[in-house]
Amino acid sequence: MGTRALLLLTPAFKSDCNLLNHFTKYGFHQTVRQQEKLFRVGVRKFSVHSSLERPNVARLAETARISLTPQEAEEFAPKIQQVVDWFGQLQDVDLQSIEPAIRPDTEAGSFREDNPEAFDNREAIIAAIPNYEEPYIKVPKVLNKD
Amino acid sequence: MALTLFRGIHTRPLLPYSSAFSARKHVIFCSMQSTQTETSMKTKQQAPSNFTETARAKAVEKVLKDYEAIIGIETHVQLSTTTKAFCGCAYTYGSQPNSCVCPVCMGLPGALPVLNSKVIKCAVMLGLALNCKLSLSSKFDRKQYFYPDLPKGYQISQFDIPIATNGFIDVDLPLEFGGGHRRFGITRVHMEEDAGKLLHTGSGPYSQVDLNRAGVPLLEIVSEPDMRTGIEAAEYAAELQRVVRYLGVGNGNMQEGSLRCDVNVSIRPIGQLEFGTKVEIKNLNSFSAMSRAIDFEIARQAELYNQGQADEIVQETRLWEEGSQKTFTMRKKEGLADYRYFPEPDLPEVVLTEEYVNGIRESLPELPEMKRRRYEEMGLTMQDILFLANDVNVAEFFDATIAKVPDIKLAANWIMGDIAAYMKNEKLSINEIKLSPQELSELITSIKSGTISGKIGKEILIELMKKGGTVKGLIEEKDLVQIVDPVEIEKIIDKVIANNPKQLEQYRGGKTKLQGFFAGQVMKESKGKANPGLVNKILIEKLNAKS
């Protein structure tokens, strides 16, 4: 479970404001605007620092809707920090001469034709819904709430 | 999994929020299930008529002397693909709730998405139609938030590399709103999936979820903040609807939620360079609601400015309430939105080849703007142009009609007059009436050649729209061929004059207005078949003959 929670938490780092401070000047955003051009010339404009700031575990847990006891939070903090540090190492790699890849894989283009295919065990899906009242799924009232 | 995740992240580790994204929040369309039955077309064409409308327009006009409104629009277009974006579930609006579902769109563990190629095709079509620059490589990202209509806990969307960017759309404003041509910028078009539908009907502590719509493909179109009035915004949206319908990528129906617009409005004192605080308005079910909501919002913000309370304009989402014709705070603190986007590891990158794009570009239909410009060159008035080009089916009907008989003005008049009136009365679309463009052009030819009179033409038209058939068949069947033989007309006139000695006397006594009476009697006698020009000519001769 520990590992899994860690994985769930990692994406949350990226939007951490503090984390982004380093990049706003030559941010990815700007890079993206000129994506195609940059692709051609193969220039990376952003620079990175390895000294990333400490993650706020309590806030991360909240955004991921995971309940952590203070003790667990304390336990996770160094592990998460370790992951952040790995990213720091990755970002330190000099990629000035490397053409950026949008995705790590290259198997592009495996699409599906627009032909319907009904799933034949819908009953099993419906049966697995914790709170179902034909024909709707019942959930706690959520009107106008985040 | 860990590896995939890391690899996914490392390609794009930095995610600053651009202003375009920061205000994005999940859209709640619960109240989109409006009971409104009007079609969006009709709503749009309603000019401000009643008192409150006029008062509102005046209030806004006054405000716009001191302030400038900045309006940007985010539009979601539901694509009319047979299946969902990432699974083979067939989606039909109005299906039994939770019937079109499978492990992929239900977000069950281990289920993997596979992109529907039709979605890419639609995106490229719309991107080209909106004059955008296409990204030959783009990718999908996960936009994460928790909401019961989102089974996976994230929406598959496109974040930093949308499929199309940097386009524009051309609009001709209706004459009743001052007319004029406008070009509005398109920031981006991206592909994403829809969420399910939440219903809050019951009084109990529960909401109901229908996941049929979860995973249905959408294109989100973000405009530049180029609109300045409610009318401009509504026309932008109407043009987008036309483009979607011309392309056939979606039905563009606002009532069903197939076309949804969220509007960002801010105002600033004229001359000020920096933008004011923007407010997002949701729950706009028609173009007219959009225009009214924006005008209300402009007036509301101006009032706060005027009272020195500009700081009370906060970044928030407001809901338009049709009943009270006002906007209400739905939620504040938009800045906290944190979607933790990261690249979707389960989907490969979307790569377009030049050939693919060119193939689609070449097969694009004539678009509304092109059609309007062509009609303009043909010499039609802007009013005619806007009417004919508004509905792709009407435009096609018109084009098919004039293909055979190049009498453009007559064809336009018939379509906009008698045919439009009939469609409105019978609540039918042009494809539902029995009249074909071929028969309309036949009808016009028959009138022009004098085979039948214009009056008979109108009668035949009704028959053709109701029951179908051919002009030739009806003329023969009902013996409606126009009488153009002067001798025959003379006979009828003689008869009519003979039958009305009193009126003849009065006419000759100076009451020359009675000529109309005689003409009417002649037409009646000939069952409307006598050529009116000949009737009048011969009638005058006869009436004035022996005085």
XYZ file of C-alpha atoms in Angstrom:
693
model
C 0.000 0.000 0.000
C 2.793 2.328 0.857
C 4.230 2.144 -2.624
C 0.875 2.555 -4.248
C 0.042 5.638 -2.268
C 3.385 7.035 -3.182
C 2.636 6.589 -6.836
C -0.693 8.245 -6.499
C 0.924 11.159 -4.817
C 3.728 11.784 -7.234
C 1.719 13.490 -9.939
C 0.536 15.974 -7.398
C 3.982 17.425 -7.064
C 4.037 18.917 -10.418
C 1.477 21.556 -9.766
C 2.983 22.582 -6.494
C 3.456 26.283 -6.886
C 6.802 26.381 -5.197
C 8.045 23.716 -7.468
C 7.049 25.721 -10.465
C 8.727 28.880 -9.431
C 11.918 27.666 -10.903
C 10.446 27.260 -14.310
C 8.146 30.132 -14.863
C 10.659 32.249 -16.649
C 11.541 29.762 -19.310
C 8.523 27.635 -18.529
C 7.225 24.680 -20.341
C 4.180 26.676 -21.170
C 6.216 28.959 -23.302
C 8.061 26.072 -24.808
C 4.764 24.519 -25.706
C 3.523 27.587 -27.489
C 6.373 27.203 -29.887
C 6.307 23.476 -29.732
C 6.532 22.789 -33.407
C 9.268 25.267 -34.003
C 11.244 23.991 -31.094
C 10.813 20.479 -32.342
C 12.449 21.372 -35.540
C 15.332 23.195 -34.093
C 15.560 20.856 -31.138
C 16.271 23.452 -28.523
C 15.170 23.250 -24.942
C 14.696 26.529 -23.337
C 14.072 25.614 -19.758
C 16.701 25.106 -17.164
C 16.177 23.173 -13.986
C 17.516 22.996 -10.488
C 18.009 19.881 -8.492
C 17.260 21.559 -5.198
C 13.500 21.119 -5.352
C 11.506 22.228 -2.381
C 10.004 19.929 0.163
C 6.571 18.572 -0.720
C 3.651 19.432 1.501
C 2.437 15.942 2.259
C -0.741 17.009 4.015
C -1.847 19.047 1.032
C -0.901 16.309 -1.422
C -2.935 13.817 0.553
C -5.879 16.149 0.506
C -5.812 16.668 -3.270
C -5.562 12.927 -3.770
C -8.389 12.318 -1.268
C -6.189 10.077 0.841
C -6.452 10.155 4.607
C -3.096 10.043 6.326
C -2.442 10.078 10.036
C 0.194 12.630 11.084
C 2.452 9.674 11.720
C 1.936 8.329 8.201
C 2.494 11.759 6.750
C 5.759 11.987 8.579
C 6.696 8.548 7.373
C 5.946 9.409 3.736
C 7.664 12.762 3.655
C 11.219 11.460 3.234
C 10.105 8.835 0.701
C 8.364 11.436 -1.399
C 11.344 13.694 -1.020
C 13.441 10.897 -2.411
C 11.248 10.676 -5.512
C 11.437 14.415 -5.974
C 15.196 14.159 -5.745
C 15.209 11.556 -8.498
C 13.384 14.010 -10.705
C 15.933 16.584 -9.732
C 18.637 14.257 -11.035
C 16.738 13.628 -14.263
C 16.239 17.292 -14.806
C 19.904 17.980 -14.336
C 20.736 15.975 -17.419
C 21.950 18.252 -20.174
C 19.476 17.861 -23.021
C 20.343 20.952 -25.010
C 21.169 18.943 -28.093
C 18.344 16.409 -27.772
C 15.108 16.720 -29.684
C 12.224 16.634 -27.206
C 9.816 13.703 -27.370
C 6.160 14.243 -26.609
C 5.810 10.701 -25.387
C 8.306 8.077 -24.344
C 6.781 5.451 -26.636
C 6.877 5.439 -30.396
C 3.988 3.129 -31.219
C 1.783 5.918 -32.427
C -1.291 5.416 -34.505
C -3.002 2.400 -32.987
C -6.527 3.679 -33.310
C -9.912 2.021 -33.322
C -12.562 2.201 -36.028
C -15.828 3.803 -34.981
C -17.665 0.484 -34.825
C -19.881 -0.294 -31.844
C -19.079 -3.261 -29.694
C -21.370 -3.886 -26.754
C -19.841 -5.172 -23.559
C -21.655 -8.418 -22.856
C -21.370 -8.582 -19.102
C -22.978 -5.330 -18.111
C -24.842 -7.116 -15.309
C -21.560 -7.828 -13.564
C -20.569 -4.164 -13.738
C -23.922 -3.054 -12.384
C -23.764 -5.702 -9.661
C -20.425 -4.318 -8.536
C -21.758 -0.790 -8.027
C -21.925 -0.203 -4.271
C -25.157 1.751 -4.339
C -27.415 1.223 -7.306
C -31.099 1.883 -7.684
C -32.399 0.968 -11.128
C -31.566 2.643 -13.408
C -29.252 5.068 -11.572
C -26.118 4.915 -9.499
C -26.806 6.518 -6.140
C -24.227 8.889 -4.681
C -24.308 11.324 -1.791
C -25.897 14.622 -2.762
C -23.284 16.776 -4.480
C -25.142 19.792 -5.800
C -22.945 22.864 -6.180
C -20.087 21.496 -4.176
C -16.529 20.935 -5.161
C 3.384 0.968 -13.462
C 5.892 3.004 -11.563
C 8.129 3.060 -14.560
C 5.429 4.130 -16.943
C 4.460 6.875 -14.608
C 7.952 8.168 -14.300
C 8.594 8.012 -17.969
C 5.346 9.753 -18.585
C 6.277 12.523 -16.259
C 9.806 13.026 -17.310
C 8.874 14.092 -20.784
C 7.102 17.060 -19.365
C 7.906 17.729 -15.784
C 6.885 21.337 -15.601
C 3.322 22.351 -15.498
C 2.784 25.992 -14.818
C -0.795 27.017 -15.209
C -1.377 29.408 -17.996
C -4.188 31.850 -17.545
C -6.158 29.900 -20.078
C -6.264 26.915 -17.817
C -6.340 28.347 -14.379
C -9.991 29.182 -14.475
C -11.010 25.822 -15.832
C -13.205 23.940 -13.482
C -15.259 20.917 -13.890
C -18.509 21.734 -15.567
C -21.687 20.739 -13.880
C -24.427 20.284 -16.352
C -27.137 19.091 -14.037
C -29.305 22.032 -14.844
C -28.713 21.624 -18.558
C -31.664 19.312 -18.561
C -33.837 22.244 -19.253
C -37.477 21.919 -20.011
C -37.160 24.543 -22.661
C -38.588 23.264 -25.887
C -37.773 26.117 -28.168
C -35.136 25.292 -30.698
C -31.974 27.230 -30.429
C -32.509 28.649 -33.878
C -35.775 30.236 -32.963
C -34.392 31.578 -29.740
C -31.528 33.133 -31.562
C -33.626 34.896 -34.043
C -35.780 36.607 -31.467
C -34.948 40.246 -31.577
C -35.278 42.121 -28.306
C -38.909 43.045 -28.307
C -40.536 43.380 -24.921
C -39.921 46.162 -22.488
C -37.389 44.494 -20.203
C -35.328 43.459 -23.184
C -35.188 47.004 -24.474
C -34.457 48.368 -21.017
C -31.624 45.903 -20.614
C -30.167 46.754 -23.993
C -30.284 50.446 -23.144
C -28.662 49.913 -19.768
C -25.805 48.038 -21.407
C -25.456 50.623 -24.125
C -25.038 53.271 -21.430
C -22.475 51.194 -19.553
C -20.456 50.649 -22.699
C -19.865 54.384 -23.012
C -17.537 54.212 -20.004
C -16.487 50.587 -19.915
C -15.256 47.990 -22.325
C -16.343 44.397 -21.859
C -13.911 41.575 -22.602
C -15.579 38.280 -23.393
C -14.041 34.895 -24.062
C -15.914 31.649 -24.605
C -15.167 27.996 -23.966
C -17.358 25.714 -26.005
C -17.787 21.972 -25.697
C -18.997 20.222 -28.797
C -20.210 16.673 -28.462
C -19.163 14.636 -31.474
C -21.723 12.525 -33.246
C -19.570 9.436 -33.458
C -21.275 6.087 -33.185
C -19.082 4.982 -30.308
C -17.423 6.659 -27.368
C -13.940 8.174 -27.500
C -11.998 5.334 -25.919
C -14.268 2.289 -25.967
C -16.697 0.601 -28.337
C -19.840 1.530 -26.383
C -22.469 2.976 -28.689
C -23.914 6.191 -27.333
C -27.375 7.451 -28.168
C -28.911 10.449 -26.449
C -31.893 9.404 -24.383
C -30.909 5.746 -23.958
C -31.890 3.881 -20.801
C -29.563 5.242 -18.062
C -26.380 3.271 -17.458
C -27.020 0.998 -20.421
C -24.147 2.120 -22.669
C -21.289 1.239 -20.345
C -18.287 -1.046 -20.287
C -15.196 -1.477 -18.084
C -13.340 1.292 -19.955
C -15.891 4.078 -19.546
C -16.792 2.839 -16.071
C -13.164 3.234 -15.088
C -12.742 -0.346 -13.903
C -9.208 -1.386 -12.973
C -7.147 -2.790 -15.816
C -9.376 -1.522 -18.598
C -7.417 0.255 -21.303
C -8.596 3.071 -23.582
C -8.159 2.899 -27.360
C -8.816 6.081 -29.293
C -11.645 6.181 -31.809
C -10.103 7.312 -35.111
C -13.261 9.254 -35.960
C -12.513 11.594 -33.054
C -9.230 12.594 -34.660
C -10.951 13.076 -37.986
C -13.568 15.349 -36.403
C -10.878 17.310 -34.559
C -8.865 17.829 -37.727
C -11.984 18.850 -39.645
C -12.973 21.397 -37.027
C -9.399 22.594 -36.609
C -9.147 23.232 -40.340
C -12.587 24.818 -40.502
C -11.522 27.193 -37.738
C -8.359 28.115 -39.649
C -6.144 26.617 -36.955
C -2.612 25.409 -37.025
C -2.644 21.647 -36.458
C -0.182 19.875 -34.189
C 1.072 16.949 -36.215
C 1.977 15.293 -32.928
C -0.220 15.785 -29.929
C -0.952 13.731 -26.858
C -3.529 13.092 -24.189
C -3.244 14.050 -20.543
C -5.076 13.144 -17.388
C -6.986 15.939 -15.727
C -7.634 14.792 -12.228
C -10.506 15.702 -9.983
C -12.997 13.896 -7.852
C -16.624 14.013 -8.797
C -19.278 11.289 -8.949
C -19.871 11.730 -12.671
C -16.235 10.901 -13.385
C -15.705 7.204 -12.775
C -11.957 7.093 -13.336
C -11.137 10.042 -11.092
C -9.621 11.800 -14.098
C -10.769 13.046 -17.436
C -8.718 12.158 -20.489
C -8.075 15.504 -22.126
C -5.326 17.408 -23.898
C -3.395 19.895 -21.830
C -0.264 21.491 -23.169
C -0.316 20.192 -26.731
C -3.821 20.522 -28.128
C -4.487 19.168 -31.589
C -5.234 22.628 -33.038
C -4.282 26.176 -32.073
C -4.287 29.730 -33.276
C -7.275 29.985 -35.566
C -10.158 32.318 -36.182
C -13.805 32.365 -37.105
C -15.648 34.907 -39.253
C -19.100 36.138 -38.339
C -21.659 38.399 -40.013
C -23.725 40.158 -37.354
C -27.474 40.281 -38.019
C -28.775 43.567 -39.360
C -31.129 44.119 -36.418
C -28.023 44.312 -34.235
C -26.248 46.752 -36.481
C -24.760 44.267 -38.916
C -21.063 44.148 -39.747
C -18.398 41.515 -40.184
C -16.268 40.306 -37.273
C -13.319 37.970 -36.931
C -12.817 36.293 -33.554
C -9.654 34.441 -32.606
C -9.624 30.767 -31.644
C -6.965 29.977 -29.042
C -7.159 26.207 -29.228
C -9.211 23.129 -30.011
C -8.597 19.957 -28.076
C -10.041 16.466 -27.788
C -11.392 15.130 -24.517
C -14.046 12.862 -23.070
C -17.324 13.852 -21.499
C -18.302 13.034 -17.921
C -21.513 11.269 -16.953
C -24.709 13.048 -16.067
C -25.705 13.910 -12.505
C -29.317 14.347 -11.568
C -30.412 16.062 -8.396
C -34.101 15.454 -8.799
C -34.994 13.439 -5.724
C -35.560 15.105 -2.386
C -33.496 12.517 -0.536
C -29.850 12.833 0.433
C -28.799 11.230 -2.861
C -27.897 12.364 -6.316
C -28.340 10.038 -9.265
C -25.643 9.235 -11.798
C -26.083 8.104 -15.385
C -22.778 7.107 -16.949
C -24.015 6.707 -20.519
C -22.376 9.977 -21.435
C -19.100 9.181 -19.662
C -16.439 8.803 -22.319
C -18.392 10.395 -25.148
C -15.967 12.422 -27.291
C -15.926 16.203 -27.042
C -14.006 18.941 -28.740
C -13.346 21.932 -26.528
C -12.928 25.189 -28.393
C -11.397 28.098 -26.510
C -11.807 31.536 -28.037
C -9.550 34.522 -27.670
C -11.122 37.212 -25.469
C -12.218 39.025 -28.609
C -15.921 39.565 -28.049
C -17.157 42.870 -26.678
C -20.927 42.476 -26.410
C -23.482 39.795 -25.627
C -24.604 39.848 -29.239
C -21.084 39.237 -30.511
C -20.700 36.350 -28.093
C -24.014 34.817 -29.113
C -23.123 35.188 -32.777
C -19.746 33.583 -32.206
C -21.483 30.610 -30.632
C -24.108 30.505 -33.369
C -21.386 30.473 -36.011
C -19.601 27.679 -34.185
C -22.861 25.750 -34.196
C -23.215 26.342 -37.923
C -19.660 25.160 -38.563
C -20.241 22.023 -36.479
C -23.449 21.286 -38.377
C -22.000 22.071 -41.811
C -19.123 19.705 -41.075
C -21.481 17.117 -39.638
C -19.155 16.470 -36.689
C -21.943 17.020 -34.163
C -25.596 17.973 -33.977
C -24.805 21.188 -32.095
C -28.030 20.948 -30.130
C -27.847 23.208 -27.081
C -30.938 21.796 -25.377
C -29.517 18.290 -25.349
C -26.199 19.671 -24.168
C -24.426 18.718 -27.388
C -23.136 22.289 -27.623
C -22.295 23.935 -24.304
C -20.856 27.373 -23.810
C -19.159 28.803 -20.752
C -18.514 32.497 -20.971
C -15.818 34.582 -19.278
C -16.708 38.232 -18.807
C -14.710 41.093 -17.407
C -15.007 44.830 -17.864
C -12.497 47.658 -17.645
C -12.806 51.421 -17.847
C -12.214 52.528 -21.409
C -8.556 53.389 -21.838
C -7.323 51.052 -19.117
C -4.864 48.518 -20.436
C -5.025 45.790 -17.841
C -7.988 43.433 -17.774
C -10.536 43.488 -14.990
C -11.309 40.414 -12.883
C -13.111 37.858 -14.981
C -16.217 35.981 -13.999
C -17.279 32.717 -15.579
C -20.927 32.170 -16.438
C -22.390 28.704 -16.864
C -25.806 27.248 -17.532
C -26.394 29.001 -20.828
C -28.928 26.923 -22.706
C -29.507 29.110 -25.721
C -27.831 31.867 -27.681
C -30.300 34.399 -26.405
C -29.660 33.323 -22.801
C -25.979 33.793 -23.522
C -26.467 37.298 -24.809
C -28.783 38.257 -21.941
C -26.534 36.726 -19.277
C -23.532 38.638 -20.602
C -25.422 41.911 -20.722
C -26.619 41.333 -17.168
C -23.097 40.573 -16.042
C -21.642 43.634 -17.763
C -24.244 45.839 -16.083
C -23.655 44.177 -12.695
C -19.901 44.660 -12.855
C -20.241 48.261 -14.078
C -22.554 49.035 -11.193
C -19.904 47.767 -8.764
C -17.273 49.887 -10.508
C -19.509 52.948 -10.381
C -20.077 52.515 -6.676
C -16.388 52.226 -6.035
C -16.742 48.558 -5.165
C -14.759 47.103 -8.027
C -12.920 44.907 -5.546
C -16.170 43.037 -4.996
C -15.868 41.625 -8.484
C -14.138 38.356 -7.708
C -12.993 35.498 -9.841
C -15.854 33.066 -9.558
C -18.308 30.892 -11.413
C -21.803 32.283 -11.691
C -24.904 30.481 -12.867
C -27.426 32.072 -15.203
C -30.973 31.689 -13.946
C -33.512 31.910 -16.706
C -36.386 32.534 -14.307
C -35.000 35.652 -12.674
C -32.822 36.683 -15.655
C -29.873 37.083 -13.305
C -26.529 35.456 -12.604
C -25.807 33.982 -9.168
C -22.616 32.940 -7.452
C -22.059 29.227 -7.809
C -18.624 28.988 -6.259
C -15.675 31.203 -5.557
C -11.953 30.637 -5.065
C -11.328 29.290 -8.551
C -7.621 29.756 -8.026
C -7.442 26.621 -5.947
C -8.208 24.374 -8.916
C -5.518 21.761 -9.015
C -5.958 19.193 -11.715
C -2.471 17.709 -11.442
C -2.302 17.097 -15.180
C 0.127 14.511 -16.401
C 0.503 12.646 -19.704
C -1.970 9.786 -20.153
C 0.280 6.727 -20.003
C -2.327 4.413 -21.536
C -2.575 6.230 -24.854
C 0.065 6.679 -27.518
C 0.796 10.007 -29.058
C -1.527 11.194 -31.830
C 0.466 11.600 -35.010
C -1.064 13.136 -38.103
C 0.537 12.841 -41.502
C 0.450 15.647 -44.038
C -1.395 13.348 -46.456
C -4.065 12.622 -43.876
C -4.569 16.311 -43.153
C -4.566 17.250 -46.822
C -7.078 14.521 -47.577
C -9.438 15.951 -44.989
C -8.803 19.515 -46.110
C -9.762 18.597 -49.657
C -12.940 16.875 -48.569
C -14.195 19.720 -46.388
C -17.635 20.947 -47.390
C -18.342 24.571 -48.200
C -18.390 26.308 -44.820
C -20.886 28.944 -43.646
C -18.520 31.876 -44.210
C -17.653 30.681 -47.722
C -21.317 30.182 -48.461
C -22.208 33.668 -47.260
C -19.494 35.244 -49.358
C -20.650 33.268 -52.394
C -24.269 34.309 -51.862
C -23.078 37.864 -51.470
C -21.339 37.690 -54.841
C -24.509 36.282 -56.330
C -26.178 39.545 -55.343
C -28.389 38.430 -52.477
C -29.086 40.892 -49.658
C -27.413 40.285 -46.291
C -30.785 39.455 -44.769
C -31.354 36.749 -47.379
C -27.793 35.511 -46.996
C -28.012 35.154 -43.230
C -31.321 33.363 -43.472
C -30.284 30.915 -46.166
C -26.818 30.146 -44.814
C -27.979 29.777 -41.217
C -29.217 26.215 -41.614
C -27.036 23.908 -43.676
C -30.092 22.008 -44.918
C -31.818 25.174 -46.067
C -28.630 26.279 -47.792
C -28.340 22.929 -49.550
C -31.978 23.117 -50.576
C -31.410 26.589 -51.980
C -28.255 25.522 -53.806
C -30.040 22.533 -55.336
C -32.941 24.724 -56.391
C -30.808 27.289 -58.179
C -28.644 24.622 -59.799
C -31.374 24.151 -62.421
C -33.071 27.530 -62.532
C -30.564 30.247 -61.960
C -33.198 32.701 -60.752
C -31.585 33.346 -57.422
C -33.887 36.018 -56.111
C -37.070 34.079 -56.912
C -35.715 30.921 -55.292
C -34.678 32.876 -52.195
C -38.083 34.534 -51.990
C -39.986 31.259 -52.211
C -37.797 29.623 -49.556
C -37.819 32.564 -47.171
C -41.481 33.337 -47.759
C -44.052 30.616 -48.284
C -41.802 27.663 -47.538
C -40.370 29.132 -44.310
C -43.865 30.116 -43.166
C -45.164 26.617 -43.803
C -42.206 25.034 -41.977
C -42.777 27.318 -39.012
C -46.505 26.604 -38.834
C -46.117 22.875 -39.178
C -42.944 22.773 -37.046
C -41.096 20.925 -39.782
C -37.540 21.186 -41.004
C -36.798 21.666 -44.674
C -35.884 18.000 -44.974
C -39.234 16.979 -43.557
C -41.436 18.755 -46.059
C -42.394 16.764 -49.137
C -41.260 19.404 -51.605
C -37.965 18.690 -53.332
C -35.596 21.359 -54.657
C -36.176 19.951 -58.148
C -39.909 20.615 -57.921
C -39.341 24.093 -56.526
C -37.178 24.943 -59.500
C -39.819 23.375 -61.768
C -42.420 25.567 -60.104
C -40.342 28.683 -60.640
C -39.824 27.726 -64.282
C -43.531 27.144 -64.792
C -44.370 30.566 -63.381
C -41.646 32.309 -65.334
C -42.715 30.674 -68.592
C -46.299 31.655 -67.926
C -47.603 28.113 -67.774
C -49.196 28.900 -64.435
C -49.860 32.132 -62.591
C -48.031 33.107 -59.422
C -51.240 32.661 -57.471
C -51.712 29.117 -58.730
C -48.028 28.575 -58.002
C -48.607 29.319 -54.338
C -51.474 26.844 -54.238
C -49.443 24.144 -55.886
C -46.569 24.819 -53.513
C -48.721 24.093 -50.455
C -49.857 20.874 -52.091
C -46.270 19.902 -52.903
C -45.071 20.590 -49.364
C -47.931 18.623 -47.828
C -48.256 15.683 -50.158
C -45.359 15.775 -52.536
C -45.832 14.987 -56.195
C -44.655 16.925 -59.193
C -45.524 20.347 -60.523
C -46.331 18.919 -63.936
C -48.534 16.226 -62.457
C -50.478 18.711 -60.356
C -50.947 21.150 -63.226
C -52.365 18.415 -65.403
C -54.390 16.752 -62.714
C -56.079 19.954 -61.658
C -56.176 21.572 -65.074
C -54.292 24.600 -63.813
C -52.523 25.689 -66.955
C -52.681 29.439 -67.224
C -54.993 30.922 -69.815
C -52.845 33.060 -72.044
C -55.057 33.012 -75.088
C -56.442 36.569 -75.449
C -59.546 35.323 -77.209
C -60.417 33.045 -74.349
C -59.746 35.762 -71.791
C -61.877 38.154 -73.787
C -64.743 35.678 -73.646
C -64.540 35.492 -69.877
C -64.351 39.264 -69.576
C -67.375 39.709 -71.799
C -69.254 37.302 -69.608
C -68.287 39.086 -66.425
C -69.191 42.492 -67.828
C -72.508 41.175 -69.016
C -73.249 39.755 -65.587
C -72.502 43.015 -63.780
C -74.312 45.809 -65.607
C -74.698 47.909 -62.473
C -71.004 48.012 -61.739
C -70.291 48.730 -65.388
C -72.570 51.718 -65.224
C -70.870 52.961 -62.065
C -67.456 52.461 -63.632
C -68.374 54.421 -66.658
C -69.860 57.063 -64.393
C -66.361 57.698 -63.061
C -65.919 55.059 -60.351
C -62.850 53.639 -62.075
C -61.737 51.901 -58.904
C -64.214 49.206 -59.851
C -61.673 47.897 -62.313
C -60.303 45.829 -59.471
C -63.718 44.353 -58.859
C -63.966 43.273 -62.473
C -60.473 41.850 -62.485
C -61.342 39.841 -59.370
C -64.507 38.537 -60.995
C -62.562 37.511 -64.108
C -59.969 35.652 -62.030
C -62.754 33.939 -60.093
C -64.520 32.970 -63.306
C -61.272 31.554 -64.732
C -60.504 29.760 -61.450
C -57.387 31.862 -61.094
C -55.956 30.616 -64.332
C -56.255 33.776 -66.439
C -52.985 35.588 -66.980
C -53.322 38.720 -64.811
C -51.400 40.953 -67.205
C -53.611 40.053 -70.127
C -56.744 40.300 -68.026
C -55.936 43.855 -67.001
C -54.986 44.907 -70.487
C -58.108 43.529 -72.148
C -60.337 44.573 -69.263
C -59.335 48.217 -69.520
C -59.932 48.174 -73.247
C -63.369 46.638 -72.764
C -64.427 48.822 -69.874
C -63.417 51.997 -71.633
C -64.601 50.874 -75.064
C -68.144 52.119 -75.508
C -68.608 55.136 -73.355
